[in-house]
JSON list of C-alpha atoms in Angstrom, two decimals:
[
{"chain": "A", "resi": 1, "resn": "GLN", "atom": "CA", "xyz": [25.26, -11.71, 15.11]},
{"chain": "A", "resi": 2, "resn": "VAL", "atom": "CA", "xyz": [22.26, -13.31, 13.39]},
{"chain": "A", "resi": 3, "resn": "GLN", "atom": "CA", "xyz": [20.39, -16.40, 14.48]},
{"chain": "A", "resi": 4, "resn": "LEU", "atom": "CA", "xyz": [17.38, -18.03, 12.81]},
{"chain": "A", "resi": 5, "resn": "VAL", "atom": "CA", "xyz": [14.78, -20.16, 14.61]},
{"chain": "A", "resi": 6, "resn": "GLU", "atom": "CA", "xyz": [12.23, -22.03, 12.49]},
{"chain": "A", "resi": 7, "resn": "SER", "atom": "CA", "xyz": [8.91, -23.46, 13.61]},
{"chain": "A", "resi": 8, "resn": "GLY", "atom": "CA", "xyz": [5.58, -24.67, 12.27]},
{"chain": "A", "resi": 9, "resn": "GLY", "atom": "CA", "xyz": [6.51, -27.94, 10.62]},
{"chain": "A", "resi": 10, "resn": "GLY", "atom": "CA", "xyz": [4.63, -31.15, 11.23]},
{"chain": "A", "resi": 11, "resn": "LEU", "atom": "CA", "xyz": [2.35, -33.77, 9.73]},
{"chain": "A", "resi": 12, "resn": "VAL", "atom": "CA", "xyz": [-0.48, -32.66, 7.47]},
{"chain": "A", "resi": 13, "resn": "GLN", "atom": "CA", "xyz": [-2.91, -34.40, 5.13]},
{"chain": "A", "resi": 14, "resn": "PRO", "atom": "CA", "xyz": [-2.71, -33.89, 1.35]},
{"chain": "A", "resi": 15, "resn": "GLY", "atom": "CA", "xyz": [-4.66, -30.76, 0.47]},
{"chain": "A", "resi": 16, "resn": "GLY", "atom": "CA", "xyz": [-4.06, -29.28, 3.89]},
{"chain": "A", "resi": 17, "resn": "SER", "atom": "CA", "xyz": [-2.19, -26.18, 5.01]},
{"chain": "A", "resi": 18, "resn": "LEU", "atom": "CA", "xyz": [0.70, -25.21, 7.26]},
{"chain": "A", "resi": 19, "resn": "ARG", "atom": "CA", "xyz": [2.38, -21.94, 8.11]},
{"chain": "A", "resi": 20, "resn": "LEU", "atom": "CA", "xyz": [6.11, -21.93, 8.76]},
{"chain": "A", "resi": 21, "resn": "SER", "atom": "CA", "xyz": [7.77, -19.18, 10.77]},
{"chain": "A", "resi": 22, "resn": "CYS", "atom": "CA", "xyz": [11.38, -18.05, 10.93]},
{"chain": "A", "resi": 23, "resn": "ALA", "atom": "CA", "xyz": [12.22, -15.70, 13.77]},
{"chain": "A", "resi": 24, "resn": "THR", "atom": "CA", "xyz": [15.53, -13.86, 13.60]},
{"chain": "A", "resi": 25, "resn": "SER", "atom": "CA", "xyz": [17.84, -12.18, 16.06]},
{"chain": "A", "resi": 26, "resn": "GLY", "atom": "CA", "xyz": [20.14, -9.27, 15.30]},
{"chain": "A", "resi": 27, "resn": "ASP", "atom": "CA", "xyz": [19.51, -5.75, 14.05]},
{"chain": "A", "resi": 28, "resn": "ILE", "atom": "CA", "xyz": [19.83, -6.01, 10.26]},
{"chain": "A", "resi": 29, "resn": "PHE", "atom": "CA", "xyz": [16.69, -8.00, 9.41]},
{"chain": "A", "resi": 30, "resn": "ASN", "atom": "CA", "xyz": [15.12, -5.07, 7.55]},
{"chain": "A", "resi": 31, "resn": "ILE", "atom": "CA", "xyz": [17.89, -4.96, 4.91]},
{"chain": "A", "resi": 32, "resn": "ALA", "atom": "CA", "xyz": [18.04, -8.71, 4.41]},
{"chain": "A", "resi": 33, "resn": "ALA", "atom": "CA", "xyz": [16.54, -10.85, 1.70]},
{"chain": "A", "resi": 34, "resn": "MET", "atom": "CA", "xyz": [14.83, -13.86, 3.24]},
{"chain": "A", "resi": 35, "resn": "GLY", "atom": "CA", "xyz": [14.20, -17.19, 1.60]},
{"chain": "A", "resi": 36, "resn": "TRP", "atom": "CA", "xyz": [12.74, -20.60, 2.15]},
{"chain": "A", "resi": 37, "resn": "TYR", "atom": "CA", "xyz": [14.47, -23.67, 0.74]},
{"chain": "A", "resi": 38, "resn": "ARG", "atom": "CA", "xyz": [13.63, -27.34, 1.08]},
{"chain": "A", "resi": 39, "resn": "GLN", "atom": "CA", "xyz": [15.43, -30.64, 0.86]},
{"chain": "A", "resi": 40, "resn": "ALA", "atom": "CA", "xyz": [13.63, -33.93, 0.33]},
{"chain": "A", "resi": 41, "resn": "PRO", "atom": "CA", "xyz": [15.27, -37.27, 1.16]},
{"chain": "A", "resi": 42, "resn": "GLY", "atom": "CA", "xyz": [17.93, -38.10, -1.42]},
{"chain": "A", "resi": 43, "resn": "GLU", "atom": "CA", "xyz": [17.48, -34.76, -3.20]},
{"chain": "A", "resi": 44, "resn": "GLN", "atom": "CA", "xyz": [19.41, -31.51, -3.47]},
{"chain": "A", "resi": 45, "resn": "ARG", "atom": "CA", "xyz": [18.32, -28.46, -1.53]},
{"chain": "A", "resi": 46, "resn": "GLU", "atom": "CA", "xyz": [16.12, -26.27, -3.72]},
{"chain": "A", "resi": 47, "resn": "LEU", "atom": "CA", "xyz": [14.70, -22.77, -3.60]},
{"chain": "A", "resi": 48, "resn": "VAL", "atom": "CA", "xyz": [11.03, -22.48, -2.65]},
{"chain": "A", "resi": 49, "resn": "ALA", "atom": "CA", "xyz": [10.47, -18.72, -2.30]},
{"chain": "A", "resi": 50, "resn": "VAL", "atom": "CA", "xyz": [12.32, -15.46, -1.70]},
{"chain": "A", "resi": 51, "resn": "ILE", "atom": "CA", "xyz": [11.22, -12.09, -0.35]},
{"chain": "A", "resi": 52, "resn": "THR", "atom": "CA", "xyz": [13.52, -9.09, -0.65]},
{"chain": "A", "resi": 53, "resn": "SER", "atom": "CA", "xyz": [13.96, -6.19, 1.73]},
{"chain": "A", "resi": 54, "resn": "SER", "atom": "CA", "xyz": [11.53, -4.22, -0.45]},
{"chain": "A", "resi": 55, "resn": "ARG", "atom": "CA", "xyz": [8.99, -7.08, -0.28]},
{"chain": "A", "resi": 56, "resn": "ASN", "atom": "CA", "xyz": [9.37, -8.25, -3.86]},
{"chain": "A", "resi": 57, "resn": "THR", "atom": "CA", "xyz": [8.71, -11.99, -4.06]},
{"chain": "A", "resi": 58, "resn": "ARG", "atom": "CA", "xyz": [9.82, -14.86, -6.29]},
{"chain": "A", "resi": 59, "resn": "TYR", "atom": "CA", "xyz": [8.61, -18.46, -6.26]},
{"chain": "A", "resi": 60, "resn": "ALA", "atom": "CA", "xyz": [9.66, -21.78, -7.64]},
{"chain": "A", "resi": 61, "resn": "ASP", "atom": "CA", "xyz": [7.30, -23.03, -10.34]},
{"chain": "A", "resi": 62, "resn": "PHE", "atom": "CA", "xyz": [6.24, -26.04, -8.29]},
{"chain": "A", "resi": 63, "resn": "VAL", "atom": "CA", "xyz": [4.73, -23.86, -5.53]},
{"chain": "A", "resi": 64, "resn": "LYS", "atom": "CA", "xyz": [3.26, -20.96, -7.51]},
{"chain": "A", "resi": 65, "resn": "GLY", "atom": "CA", "xyz": [-0.37, -20.43, -6.62]},
{"chain": "A", "resi": 66, "resn": "ARG", "atom": "CA", "xyz": [-0.08, -22.56, -3.48]},
{"chain": "A", "resi": 67, "resn": "PHE", "atom": "CA", "xyz": [2.58, -20.97, -1.24]},
{"chain": "A", "resi": 68, "resn": "THR", "atom": "CA", "xyz": [2.97, -17.38, -0.06]},
{"chain": "A", "resi": 69, "resn": "ILE", "atom": "CA", "xyz": [6.05, -15.84, 1.53]},
{"chain": "A", "resi": 70, "resn": "SER", "atom": "CA", "xyz": [5.72, -12.75, 3.72]},
{"chain": "A", "resi": 71, "resn": "ARG", "atom": "CA", "xyz": [7.66, -10.80, 6.31]},
{"chain": "A", "resi": 72, "resn": "ASP", "atom": "CA", "xyz": [6.93, -8.79, 9.42]},
{"chain": "A", "resi": 73, "resn": "ASN", "atom": "CA", "xyz": [9.78, -6.36, 10.01]},
{"chain": "A", "resi": 74, "resn": "ALA", "atom": "CA", "xyz": [8.49, -5.34, 13.44]},
{"chain": "A", "resi": 75, "resn": "LYS", "atom": "CA", "xyz": [8.72, -8.97, 14.57]},
{"chain": "A", "resi": 76, "resn": "LYS", "atom": "CA", "xyz": [11.86, -9.71, 12.51]},
{"chain": "A", "resi": 77, "resn": "THR", "atom": "CA", "xyz": [10.06, -12.78, 11.21]},
{"chain": "A", "resi": 78, "resn": "VAL", "atom": "CA", "xyz": [9.46, -14.34, 7.81]},
{"chain": "A", "resi": 79, "resn": "TYR", "atom": "CA", "xyz": [6.58, -16.72, 7.08]},
{"chain": "A", "resi": 80, "resn": "LEU", "atom": "CA", "xyz": [5.72, -19.34, 4.50]},
{"chain": "A", "resi": 81, "resn": "GLN", "atom": "CA", "xyz": [2.02, -20.05, 4.13]},
{"chain": "A", "resi": 82, "resn": "MET", "atom": "CA", "xyz": [1.62, -23.43, 2.43]},
{"chain": "A", "resi": 83, "resn": "ASN", "atom": "CA", "xyz": [-1.77, -24.40, 1.00]},
{"chain": "A", "resi": 84, "resn": "SER", "atom": "CA", "xyz": [-2.94, -27.34, -1.11]},
{"chain": "A", "resi": 85, "resn": "LEU", "atom": "CA", "xyz": [-0.05, -29.42, 0.13]},
{"chain": "A", "resi": 86, "resn": "LYS", "atom": "CA", "xyz": [1.01, -32.48, -1.84]},
{"chain": "A", "resi": 87, "resn": "PRO", "atom": "CA", "xyz": [2.98, -35.56, -0.76]},
{"chain": "A", "resi": 88, "resn": "GLU", "atom": "CA", "xyz": [5.88, -34.35, -2.92]},
{"chain": "A", "resi": 89, "resn": "ASP", "atom": "CA", "xyz": [6.12, -31.26, -0.70]},
{"chain": "A", "resi": 90, "resn": "THR", "atom": "CA", "xyz": [7.46, -33.50, 2.06]},
{"chain": "A", "resi": 91, "resn": "ALA", "atom": "CA", "xyz": [10.90, -32.16, 2.98]},
{"chain": "A", "resi": 92, "resn": "VAL", "atom": "CA", "xyz": [12.95, -30.35, 5.56]},
{"chain": "A", "resi": 93, "resn": "TYR", "atom": "CA", "xyz": [12.30, -26.64, 5.06]},
{"chain": "A", "resi": 94, "resn": "TYR", "atom": "CA", "xyz": [15.13, -24.20, 5.77]},
{"chain": "A", "resi": 95, "resn": "CYS", "atom": "CA", "xyz": [15.03, -20.47, 6.38]},
{"chain": "A", "resi": 96, "resn": "ASN", "atom": "CA", "xyz": [17.76, -18.41, 4.70]},
{"chain": "A", "resi": 97, "resn": "PHE", "atom": "CA", "xyz": [19.03, -14.92, 5.52]},
{"chain": "A", "resi": 98, "resn": "LYS", "atom": "CA", "xyz": [21.13, -12.85, 3.08]},
{"chain": "A", "resi": 99, "resn": "ALA", "atom": "CA", "xyz": [22.45, -9.35, 3.67]},
{"chain": "A", "resi": 100, "resn": "HIS", "atom": "CA", "xyz": [25.03, -7.30, 1.80]},
{"chain": "A", "resi": 101, "resn": "TYR", "atom": "CA", "xyz": [26.37, -4.21, 3.56]},
{"chain": "A", "resi": 102, "resn": "ASN", "atom": "CA", "xyz": [30.06, -3.72, 4.42]},
{"chain": "A", "resi": 103, "resn": "THR", "atom": "CA", "xyz": [30.38, -7.48, 4.00]},
{"chain": "A", "resi": 104, "resn": "TYR", "atom": "CA", "xyz": [28.25, -10.36, 2.73]},
{"chain": "A", "resi": 105, "resn": "LEU", "atom": "CA", "xyz": [26.38, -12.39, 5.33]},
{"chain": "A", "resi": 106, "resn": "GLU", "atom": "CA", "xyz": [24.40, -15.56, 4.76]},
{"chain": "A", "resi": 107, "resn": "VAL", "atom": "CA", "xyz": [22.82, -17.57, 7.58]},
{"chain": "A", "resi": 108, "resn": "TRP", "atom": "CA", "xyz": [20.75, -20.75, 7.55]},
{"chain": "A", "resi": 109, "resn": "GLY", "atom": "CA", "xyz": [18.21, -21.99, 10.05]},
{"chain": "A", "resi": 110, "resn": "GLN", "atom": "CA", "xyz": [18.30, -25.50, 11.44]},
{"chain": "A", "resi": 111, "resn": "GLY", "atom": "CA", "xyz": [15.33, -26.69, 9.38]},
{"chain": "A", "resi": 112, "resn": "THR", "atom": "CA", "xyz": [11.81, -27.84, 10.19]},
{"chain": "A", "resi": 113, "resn": "LEU", "atom": "CA", "xyz": [10.30, -31.07, 8.87]},
{"chain": "A", "resi": 114, "resn": "VAL", "atom": "CA", "xyz": [7.08, -30.99, 6.85]},
{"chain": "A", "resi": 115, "resn": "THR", "atom": "CA", "xyz": [5.44, -34.34, 6.16]},
{"chain": "A", "resi": 116, "resn": "VAL", "atom": "CA", "xyz": [2.43, -34.52, 3.83]},
{"chain": "A", "resi": 117, "resn": "SER", "atom": "CA", "xyz": [0.77, -37.89, 4.10]},
{"chain": "A", "resi": 118, "resn": "SER", "atom": "CA", "xyz": [-2.60, -39.52, 4.63]}
]
């Protein structure tokens, strides 16, 4: 049983920063790849960043140099540090959990809203 709880969203000025957190339950966090996705109004959900169980990272081009994904295995938590935020970053941000062991498991968080506006 895996459950994801996201936090850290809110209103921020352009150029500002936010840190999103995704806390997980269950006992297989350490073998999971974790990701952050986002969905803006009227748009498709898109990948923002991924961190694997070995802490390799991948980023979408539109956030490279601005966002950093990290994980704390002791806390079973993944983070997204967002700097130099732009109005076009406004979206609902979703945490994603993927694990492949005896079966494939994918779980989504409920989403947290990030609004970048002056």
